[in-house]
Amino acid sequence: MSRSKYSIYNASSAIVFFILVLLSTLFFRKAFSSHLGDEILGLNTTLTNLISFLNLAELGIGASVTFFLYKPFKENDNLEIFIIYNILKKIYFKIGFFILVIGFLVTFFLQYIFKSSDLASWIVYSTYLVLFFSTLFSYFFNYKQIIFLADQKNYINIWVFQGIKFLKLVIQTICIVFSKYGFILWLFLEISYPVLTTIILNVYFKRDYKFLQNKSYDLSLSFKKSEEYLKTIMKKTKQLFFHKLAGFILIQGSPVLVFLYTNFREVAVYGNYLVILTGLTSIITMIFTSITSSIGNYIVSKSANDVYQLYKQIQLTELFIVSSCSICFYFLANRFMQIWMGKDYLFPESTVLLMALFIYLSLIRINDVFLTAYGLFKDIYAPVAELLINFIISSILGYFWGINGILVGINVSLICILFVWKPYFINREIFKRKLIDYYIPIVKNIGFILSILLLCRLVHLQDYTKAPIPSDLMVLIILLITNSVVFFAQKDFRTFLKRFF
């Protein structure tokens, strides 16, 4: 199968299962809030993000190993793949044991973290332990998904993890609505999820990579090469850790800050918006993650000029998608939230605007995609600066402005790093081009967005109860027509689409 076909297969799988999981998540959170209460929903959101901090122990090893697997898969070098796979396996087992110890120690502090909560202690502890087990399981068994990703078969990961997640959410919703033991059944299904995904993923793995079970390789040669790879992988991993830390705190840290400055109910409301916000960012991230291995494969076999032309084409495609998502979110988020959760769960327009800005800023990730494909992570001071800017501004403004202040801090840090530093860095290290070549499409796109915002504002009614359907449809129609005309008029955009159609 060609690179383009793999990319289409991976991206289309990501889109289909994203829609299924997002829809099921919306119904699940509504049922959870209505039948179990906002307190438990807020607890679930807070603990999910708290446990996510343990994932920092992974240090970005997955991305580092994926980079080293591009060339062996391209050249069908099974010995190299075997060596790297065994390194991956050993590292993830060590990380798993480390997380097990840290997670166990965290249990002693739960009573202090949630001392202001009125929830029974058994609810807090049982929820934490179930969510923690689900995270822990992936390090001992599901590291194999990295092999599929590097081999341009991320669609298998998506089928297994997102497909089973969809079924899990549907069954959990039914249990919560129709059973008086809804919470207990939710916990049981939550803990069953990693077990089932592991079993199914292992079936696919044994089918596609039988050579990784081969015991006949030269062990002395394997050991010597393993030592060389391990040193290089750890070097890349140390660099990538800082990038992973900044990106993680940017998303997962915000609900924790919201909890510190507000309460569980505000966290629950914020979590509802976060479902939509992270849903949009996740689908775009999945699409571009799905093509990262294809880009890495392309880099290995093509000239520098060919790679730069691909970069320009993907940049325009990304801007087309990002501008559509951010504008739609701004105009339709509160309308959707009112239908989904009710008018008591709405944020003011200023908060929604800041969230829409976050979507736009956070999804301009073309530079990160290519830097990852090149294995270039040495700009470790950039994520440190991003982290400090985000933490300082979010903490100060969050105290005075609450959620809006936290969002301002996040957006300022994104502007400084993604829009100022990253373009400079990738052009200095890889493309050797003028920086203005990167900013021209961005400036044009921002001008287009401001124009479309003004145009949509003229037709969009603020009182959603009077005529919501005509105004909402008009926004989508205007966006679709203008976006299509503007981008299809550009050669690079059309050239990129021709790769797939």
Coordinates of C-alpha atoms in Angstrom, one line a residue:
M1 CA 0.0 0.0 0.0
S2 CA 1.4 3.5 -0.9
R3 CA 2.1 6.3 1.5
S4 CA -1.0 8.2 0.3
K5 CA -3.3 5.3 0.7
Y6 CA -2.0 4.6 4.2
S7 CA -2.5 8.3 5.1
I8 CA -6.1 8.2 3.8
Y9 CA -6.8 5.0 5.6
N10 CA -5.4 6.3 8.9
A11 CA -7.0 9.7 8.6
S12 CA -10.4 8.4 7.6
S13 CA -10.4 5.9 10.4
A14 CA -9.5 8.7 12.8
I15 CA -12.4 10.8 11.6
V16 CA -15.0 8.1 11.7
F17 CA -14.2 6.9 15.2
F18 CA -13.7 10.4 16.4
I19 CA -17.3 11.2 15.5
L20 CA -18.6 8.0 17.1
V21 CA -16.6 8.5 20.3
L22 CA -17.5 12.2 20.5
L23 CA -21.2 11.6 20.1
S24 CA -21.2 8.8 22.7
T25 CA -19.2 11.0 25.1
L26 CA -21.8 13.7 24.8
F27 CA -24.6 11.3 25.8
F28 CA -22.4 9.7 28.5
R29 CA -21.6 13.0 30.2
K30 CA -25.3 14.1 30.0
A31 CA -26.4 10.9 31.6
F32 CA -23.6 11.0 34.2
S33 CA -24.5 14.6 35.2
S34 CA -28.2 13.9 35.4
H35 CA -28.1 10.6 37.2
L36 CA -24.9 10.7 39.3
G37 CA -24.5 14.4 39.8
D38 CA -22.1 17.2 38.9
E39 CA -20.0 16.4 41.9
I40 CA -19.0 13.0 40.7
L41 CA -18.7 14.2 37.2
G42 CA -16.3 16.9 38.4
L43 CA -14.4 14.4 40.4
N44 CA -14.0 12.2 37.3
T45 CA -12.7 15.1 35.3
T46 CA -10.3 16.2 38.0
L47 CA -8.9 12.7 38.7
T48 CA -8.6 11.9 35.0
N49 CA -6.4 15.0 34.5
L50 CA -4.5 14.3 37.8
I51 CA -3.7 10.8 36.7
S52 CA -2.6 12.0 33.3
F53 CA 0.3 13.7 35.1
L54 CA 1.7 10.2 35.7
N55 CA 2.0 9.8 31.9
L56 CA 4.9 12.3 32.1
A57 CA 7.0 9.4 33.2
E58 CA 6.9 8.1 29.6
L59 CA 9.1 11.1 28.8
G60 CA 8.2 11.0 25.1
I61 CA 10.0 7.7 24.5
G62 CA 7.2 6.6 22.2
A63 CA 7.9 9.4 19.8
S64 CA 11.6 8.9 20.0
V65 CA 11.3 5.2 19.2
T66 CA 8.9 5.9 16.3
F67 CA 11.4 8.1 14.7
F68 CA 14.1 5.3 14.7
L69 CA 11.6 2.8 13.2
Y70 CA 10.9 4.8 10.1
K71 CA 14.0 3.8 8.2
P72 CA 14.0 0.0 9.2
F73 CA 10.4 -0.3 8.1
K74 CA 11.1 1.5 4.8
E75 CA 14.0 -0.9 4.1
N76 CA 12.3 -4.0 5.6
D77 CA 15.1 -4.5 8.0
N78 CA 13.6 -7.0 10.4
L79 CA 16.7 -7.3 12.6
E80 CA 16.7 -3.5 13.3
I81 CA 13.0 -3.5 14.1
F82 CA 13.5 -6.5 16.4
I83 CA 16.3 -4.7 18.3
I84 CA 14.4 -1.5 18.7
Y85 CA 11.2 -3.3 19.7
N86 CA 13.0 -5.1 22.5
I87 CA 14.4 -1.9 23.7
L88 CA 10.9 -0.4 23.7
K89 CA 9.5 -3.3 25.7
K90 CA 12.2 -3.1 28.4
I91 CA 11.9 0.7 28.8
Y92 CA 8.1 0.6 29.1
F93 CA 8.2 -2.2 31.7
K94 CA 10.5 0.0 33.8
I95 CA 8.2 3.0 33.4
G96 CA 5.2 0.9 34.3
F97 CA 6.8 -0.2 37.6
F98 CA 7.8 3.5 38.3
I99 CA 4.3 4.7 37.7
L100 CA 2.9 1.8 39.9
V101 CA 5.0 3.1 42.9
I102 CA 4.1 6.8 42.3
G103 CA 0.4 6.0 41.8
F104 CA 0.4 4.0 45.1
L105 CA 2.0 6.9 47.0
V106 CA -0.6 9.4 45.6
T107 CA -3.4 7.4 47.3
F108 CA -2.1 8.7 50.7
F109 CA -2.7 12.3 49.6
L110 CA -6.2 12.0 48.1
Q111 CA -7.9 12.8 51.4
Y112 CA -6.0 16.1 51.5
I113 CA -6.5 17.0 47.8
F114 CA -10.3 16.5 48.1
K115 CA -10.8 17.5 51.7
S116 CA -13.4 20.2 50.7
S117 CA -15.5 17.7 48.8
D118 CA -18.7 16.3 50.2
L119 CA -18.4 13.0 48.4
A120 CA -17.9 9.8 50.3
S121 CA -14.2 8.7 50.5
W122 CA -14.9 5.3 49.0
I123 CA -16.2 7.0 45.8
V124 CA -13.0 9.1 45.6
Y125 CA -10.7 6.2 46.2
S126 CA -12.5 3.7 43.9
T127 CA -12.7 6.2 41.1
Y128 CA -9.0 6.9 41.4
L129 CA -7.9 3.3 41.6
V130 CA -9.9 2.3 38.5
L131 CA -8.7 5.2 36.4
F132 CA -5.1 4.6 37.6
F133 CA -5.3 0.9 36.7
S134 CA -6.4 1.8 33.2
T135 CA -3.4 4.1 32.8
L136 CA -0.9 1.6 34.3
F137 CA -2.1 -1.2 32.0
S138 CA -1.0 0.5 28.8
Y139 CA 2.7 0.6 29.9
F140 CA 2.9 -3.2 30.5
F141 CA 1.0 -4.3 27.4
N142 CA -0.1 -1.7 25.0
Y143 CA 3.3 -0.3 24.0
K144 CA 2.9 -2.4 20.9
Q145 CA 0.8 0.3 19.3
I146 CA 4.0 2.2 18.6
I147 CA 5.0 -0.5 16.1
F148 CA 1.7 -0.1 14.2
L149 CA 2.2 3.7 14.2
A150 CA 5.7 3.6 12.8
D151 CA 4.6 1.0 10.2
Q152 CA 1.9 3.5 8.9
K153 CA -0.9 1.2 10.4
N154 CA -2.2 3.5 13.0
Y155 CA -5.7 2.6 11.7
I156 CA -5.4 -0.6 13.7
N157 CA -4.7 1.3 16.9
I158 CA -7.7 3.5 16.1
W159 CA -10.0 0.5 15.4
V160 CA -9.0 -1.2 18.7
F161 CA -8.8 1.7 21.1
Q162 CA -11.4 4.0 19.8
G163 CA -13.8 1.3 18.6
I164 CA -13.9 -0.4 22.0
K165 CA -14.1 3.0 23.8
F166 CA -17.2 3.8 21.7
L167 CA -18.8 0.5 22.8
K168 CA -17.7 1.1 26.4
L169 CA -19.3 4.6 26.5
V170 CA -22.6 3.3 25.0
I171 CA -22.9 0.5 27.6
Q172 CA -21.8 2.7 30.5
T173 CA -24.5 5.3 29.5
I174 CA -27.2 2.5 29.4
C175 CA -26.1 1.2 32.8
I176 CA -26.1 4.7 34.4
V177 CA -29.6 5.5 33.1
F178 CA -31.3 2.2 33.7
S179 CA -29.6 0.6 36.6
K180 CA -29.6 1.6 40.3
Y181 CA -26.0 0.3 40.4
G182 CA -24.9 2.6 37.6
F183 CA -21.8 3.9 39.3
I184 CA -20.5 0.4 40.2
L185 CA -21.2 -0.8 36.7
W186 CA -19.4 2.3 35.3
L187 CA -16.3 1.4 37.4
F188 CA -16.4 -2.2 36.2
L189 CA -16.6 -1.3 32.5
E190 CA -13.9 1.3 33.0
I191 CA -11.5 -1.3 34.4
S192 CA -12.5 -3.8 31.7
Y193 CA -11.6 -1.5 28.9
P194 CA -7.7 -1.8 29.0
V195 CA -8.0 -5.6 29.4
L196 CA -10.1 -6.0 26.3
T197 CA -8.0 -3.6 24.2
T198 CA -4.8 -5.4 25.2
I199 CA -6.2 -8.8 24.1
I200 CA -7.4 -7.6 20.7
L201 CA -4.3 -5.5 20.0
N202 CA -2.2 -8.5 20.7
V203 CA -4.1 -10.6 18.2
Y204 CA -3.4 -8.1 15.4
F205 CA 0.3 -7.8 16.6
K206 CA 0.9 -11.5 16.4
R207 CA -0.7 -11.6 12.9
D208 CA 1.3 -8.8 11.4
Y209 CA 4.7 -9.1 13.2
K210 CA 5.5 -12.7 13.5
F211 CA 9.2 -11.9 13.0
L212 CA 9.3 -10.1 16.3
Q213 CA 8.8 -13.5 18.0
N214 CA 11.9 -14.8 16.2
K215 CA 14.5 -16.1 18.6
S216 CA 17.1 -17.0 16.0
Y217 CA 18.7 -13.5 15.6
D218 CA 22.4 -13.1 16.5
L219 CA 22.1 -12.1 20.2
S220 CA 25.6 -10.7 20.4
L221 CA 25.0 -8.4 17.5
S222 CA 21.6 -7.5 18.9
F223 CA 23.1 -6.6 22.2
K224 CA 25.8 -4.4 20.6
K225 CA 23.3 -2.6 18.5
S226 CA 20.9 -2.3 21.4
E227 CA 23.4 -0.4 23.4
E228 CA 24.0 2.1 20.5
Y229 CA 20.2 2.6 20.0
L230 CA 19.5 2.9 23.7
K231 CA 22.0 5.8 24.0
T232 CA 20.6 7.6 21.0
I233 CA 17.0 7.0 22.1
M234 CA 17.6 8.3 25.6
K235 CA 19.3 11.4 24.2
K236 CA 16.2 12.1 22.0
T237 CA 13.9 11.3 24.9
K238 CA 15.5 13.7 27.3
Q239 CA 15.0 16.5 24.7
L240 CA 11.5 15.4 23.9
F241 CA 10.5 15.3 27.6
F242 CA 10.5 19.1 27.9
H243 CA 8.2 19.3 24.8
K244 CA 5.9 16.7 26.2
L245 CA 5.7 18.4 29.6
A246 CA 4.7 21.8 28.2
G247 CA 2.1 20.3 25.8
F248 CA 0.6 18.2 28.5
I249 CA 0.3 20.9 31.2
L250 CA -1.2 23.2 28.6
I251 CA -4.2 20.9 28.2
Q252 CA -4.4 18.6 31.2
G253 CA -3.3 21.2 33.8
S254 CA -6.1 23.7 33.1
P255 CA -8.9 21.7 34.8
V256 CA -6.7 21.4 37.9
L257 CA -6.2 25.2 38.0
V258 CA -10.0 25.7 37.5
F259 CA -10.6 23.4 40.5
L260 CA -8.1 25.4 42.6
Y261 CA -9.9 28.7 41.9
T262 CA -13.5 27.5 41.7
N263 CA -15.3 24.2 42.6
F264 CA -16.3 20.8 41.3
R265 CA -19.4 22.2 39.5
E266 CA -17.3 24.8 37.6
V267 CA -14.9 22.0 36.7
A268 CA -17.8 19.9 35.4
V269 CA -19.1 22.8 33.2
Y270 CA -15.5 23.5 32.0
G271 CA -15.2 19.8 31.3
N272 CA -18.3 19.9 29.1
Y273 CA -16.7 22.5 26.9
L274 CA -13.4 20.7 27.1
V275 CA -15.1 17.6 25.5
I276 CA -15.9 19.7 22.5
L277 CA -12.7 21.7 22.5
T278 CA -10.4 18.7 23.0
G279 CA -12.6 16.7 20.6
L280 CA -11.9 19.1 17.8
T281 CA -8.2 19.3 18.7
S282 CA -8.0 15.5 19.0
I283 CA -9.4 14.8 15.6
I284 CA -7.0 17.2 13.9
T285 CA -4.1 15.8 15.9
M286 CA -5.1 12.3 15.0
I287 CA -5.3 13.1 11.4
F288 CA -1.8 14.7 11.4
T289 CA -0.4 12.0 13.7
S290 CA -1.7 9.5 11.2
I291 CA 0.4 11.0 8.4
T292 CA 3.5 11.7 10.5
S293 CA 4.9 8.2 9.8
S294 CA 4.2 8.8 6.1
I295 CA 6.0 12.1 6.2
G296 CA 8.9 10.4 8.0
N297 CA 8.9 7.8 5.2
Y298 CA 8.8 10.6 2.6
I299 CA 11.7 12.4 4.2
V300 CA 13.9 9.3 3.9
S301 CA 13.3 8.9 0.2
K302 CA 12.9 12.4 -1.2
S303 CA 14.9 15.6 -1.7
A304 CA 14.9 18.6 0.6
N305 CA 13.0 20.7 -2.0
D306 CA 10.3 18.0 -2.3
V307 CA 9.9 17.9 1.4
Y308 CA 9.5 21.7 1.6
Q309 CA 6.9 21.6 -1.1
L310 CA 5.0 19.0 0.9
Y311 CA 5.4 21.2 4.0
K312 CA 3.8 24.2 2.2
Q313 CA 0.9 22.1 0.9
I314 CA 0.1 20.6 4.4
Q315 CA 0.3 24.1 5.9
L316 CA -2.4 25.4 3.7
T317 CA -4.6 22.3 4.3
E318 CA -4.1 22.7 8.1
L319 CA -5.1 26.4 7.9
F320 CA -8.3 25.4 6.0
I321 CA -9.3 22.9 8.7
V322 CA -8.2 25.1 11.7
S323 CA -10.0 28.2 10.5
S324 CA -13.2 26.2 10.0
C325 CA -13.1 24.6 13.4
S326 CA -12.3 27.7 15.4
I327 CA -15.1 29.8 13.7
C328 CA -17.7 27.1 14.0
F329 CA -16.8 26.6 17.7
Y330 CA -17.1 30.4 18.4
F331 CA -20.6 30.7 16.9
L332 CA -22.1 27.3 17.7
A333 CA -20.6 26.2 21.0
N334 CA -23.1 27.8 23.3
R335 CA -26.0 26.9 21.0
F336 CA -24.9 23.3 21.1
M337 CA -24.2 23.4 24.9
Q338 CA -27.7 24.7 25.5
I339 CA -29.3 21.8 23.6
W340 CA -26.9 19.2 25.2
M341 CA -26.7 20.3 28.9
G342 CA -29.2 23.1 29.3
K343 CA -28.9 26.9 29.7
D344 CA -27.5 26.6 33.3
Y345 CA -24.3 25.1 31.8
L346 CA -23.3 28.0 29.5
F347 CA -20.1 30.1 29.7
P348 CA -20.2 33.8 28.6
E349 CA -19.2 34.8 25.1
S350 CA -15.8 36.1 26.2
T351 CA -14.9 32.6 27.5
V352 CA -16.1 30.9 24.3
L353 CA -14.0 33.4 22.2
L354 CA -10.9 32.6 24.2
M355 CA -11.6 28.9 23.7
A356 CA -12.0 29.4 20.0
L357 CA -8.7 31.3 19.9
F358 CA -7.1 28.4 21.8
I359 CA -8.4 26.0 19.1
Y360 CA -6.8 28.1 16.3
L361 CA -3.5 28.5 18.1
S362 CA -3.1 25.0 19.3
L363 CA -3.9 23.3 16.0
I364 CA -1.2 25.1 14.0
R365 CA 1.1 22.2 14.5
I366 CA 2.6 21.8 11.1
N367 CA 6.1 22.6 12.5
D368 CA 5.8 20.0 15.3
V369 CA 4.7 17.4 12.8
F370 CA 7.8 17.9 10.6
L371 CA 10.1 18.3 13.6
T372 CA 8.9 15.0 15.0
A373 CA 9.3 13.3 11.6
Y374 CA 12.9 14.6 11.5
G375 CA 13.5 13.6 15.1
L376 CA 14.5 17.2 15.9
F377 CA 13.7 18.0 19.6
K378 CA 16.8 19.9 20.7
D379 CA 15.1 23.2 21.4
I380 CA 14.4 22.3 25.0
Y381 CA 14.4 25.8 26.2
A382 CA 11.3 26.7 24.1
P383 CA 8.9 24.3 26.0
V384 CA 10.4 25.4 29.3
A385 CA 9.7 29.0 28.4
E386 CA 6.2 28.0 27.2
L387 CA 5.5 26.3 30.5
L388 CA 6.7 29.2 32.6
I389 CA 4.7 31.8 30.6
N390 CA 1.6 29.6 30.8
F391 CA 2.0 28.9 34.6
I392 CA 2.8 32.5 35.6
I393 CA 0.1 34.2 33.6
S394 CA -2.6 31.6 34.2
S395 CA -1.9 31.6 37.9
I396 CA -2.0 35.4 38.3
L397 CA -4.9 36.1 35.9
G398 CA -6.8 33.0 37.1
Y399 CA -6.9 34.4 40.6
F400 CA -8.5 37.6 39.3
W401 CA -10.5 36.5 36.3
G402 CA -11.0 32.8 36.9
I403 CA -11.4 30.6 33.8
N404 CA -10.8 33.5 31.4
G405 CA -7.5 34.3 33.1
I406 CA -6.4 30.7 32.7
L407 CA -7.3 30.7 29.0
V408 CA -5.4 34.0 28.4
G409 CA -2.3 32.5 30.0
I410 CA -2.5 29.4 27.7
N411 CA -3.1 31.5 24.6
V412 CA -0.2 33.9 25.3
S413 CA 2.2 31.0 25.8
L414 CA 1.0 29.4 22.5
I415 CA 1.6 32.6 20.6
C416 CA 5.1 33.0 21.9
I417 CA 6.2 29.5 21.1
L418 CA 4.1 28.2 18.2
F419 CA 3.9 31.5 16.2
V420 CA 7.3 33.1 17.0
W421 CA 9.8 30.4 18.0
K422 CA 8.8 27.3 16.1
P423 CA 8.8 28.9 12.6
Y424 CA 12.2 30.4 13.2
F425 CA 13.6 27.1 14.5
I426 CA 12.4 24.8 11.7
N427 CA 13.6 27.2 9.0
R428 CA 17.0 27.6 10.7
E429 CA 17.5 23.8 11.2
I430 CA 15.8 22.3 8.2
F431 CA 14.5 24.4 5.3
K432 CA 16.9 27.3 5.3
R433 CA 14.2 29.6 4.0
K434 CA 13.1 33.1 4.7
L435 CA 10.8 33.4 7.7
I436 CA 8.4 35.6 5.8
D437 CA 7.5 32.6 3.6
Y438 CA 5.9 31.0 6.6
Y439 CA 4.0 34.0 7.9
I440 CA 2.4 35.1 4.6
P441 CA -0.2 32.3 4.6
I442 CA -0.8 32.8 8.3
V443 CA -1.4 36.6 7.9
K444 CA -3.7 36.0 5.0
N445 CA -5.7 33.4 7.0
I446 CA -6.1 35.7 10.0
G447 CA -7.4 38.4 7.7
F448 CA -9.8 35.9 6.2
I449 CA -11.0 34.9 9.7
L450 CA -11.6 38.4 10.8
S451 CA -13.6 39.1 7.6
I452 CA -15.7 35.9 8.0
L453 CA -16.3 36.7 11.7
L454 CA -17.7 40.0 10.8
L455 CA -19.8 38.5 8.1
C456 CA -21.1 35.7 10.3
R457 CA -21.8 38.2 13.1
L458 CA -24.2 40.1 10.8
V459 CA -26.4 37.0 10.3
H460 CA -26.0 35.2 13.7
L461 CA -28.7 35.9 16.2
Q462 CA -27.7 36.3 19.9
D463 CA -31.1 35.2 21.1
Y464 CA -31.0 31.5 20.4
T465 CA -34.6 30.9 21.4
K466 CA -36.1 32.9 18.5
A467 CA -34.6 31.5 15.3
P468 CA -31.6 29.3 16.0
I469 CA -31.7 27.0 13.0
P470 CA -31.6 29.6 10.2
S471 CA -28.8 31.6 11.8
D472 CA -26.7 28.5 12.6
L473 CA -27.2 27.1 9.2
M474 CA -26.3 30.4 7.6
V475 CA -23.0 30.5 9.6
L476 CA -22.1 27.1 8.3
I477 CA -23.1 27.9 4.7
I478 CA -21.0 31.2 4.7
L479 CA -18.1 29.4 6.2
L480 CA -18.2 26.5 3.8
I481 CA -18.5 28.7 0.7
T482 CA -15.9 31.3 1.6
N483 CA -13.4 28.9 3.0
S484 CA -13.6 26.6 -0.1
V485 CA -13.3 29.5 -2.5
V486 CA -10.3 31.1 -0.7
F487 CA -8.3 27.8 -0.4
F488 CA -9.2 26.1 -3.6
A489 CA -7.9 29.2 -5.4
Q490 CA -4.4 28.3 -4.1
K491 CA -2.2 25.9 -6.1
D492 CA -0.5 24.2 -3.1
F493 CA -3.9 23.3 -1.6
R494 CA -5.1 21.8 -4.8
T495 CA -1.8 19.9 -5.3
F496 CA -2.0 18.4 -1.8
L497 CA -5.6 17.2 -2.4
K498 CA -4.5 15.6 -5.7
R499 CA -2.2 13.3 -3.7
F500 CA -5.3 11.5 -2.4
F501 CA -8.0 12.0 -4.9

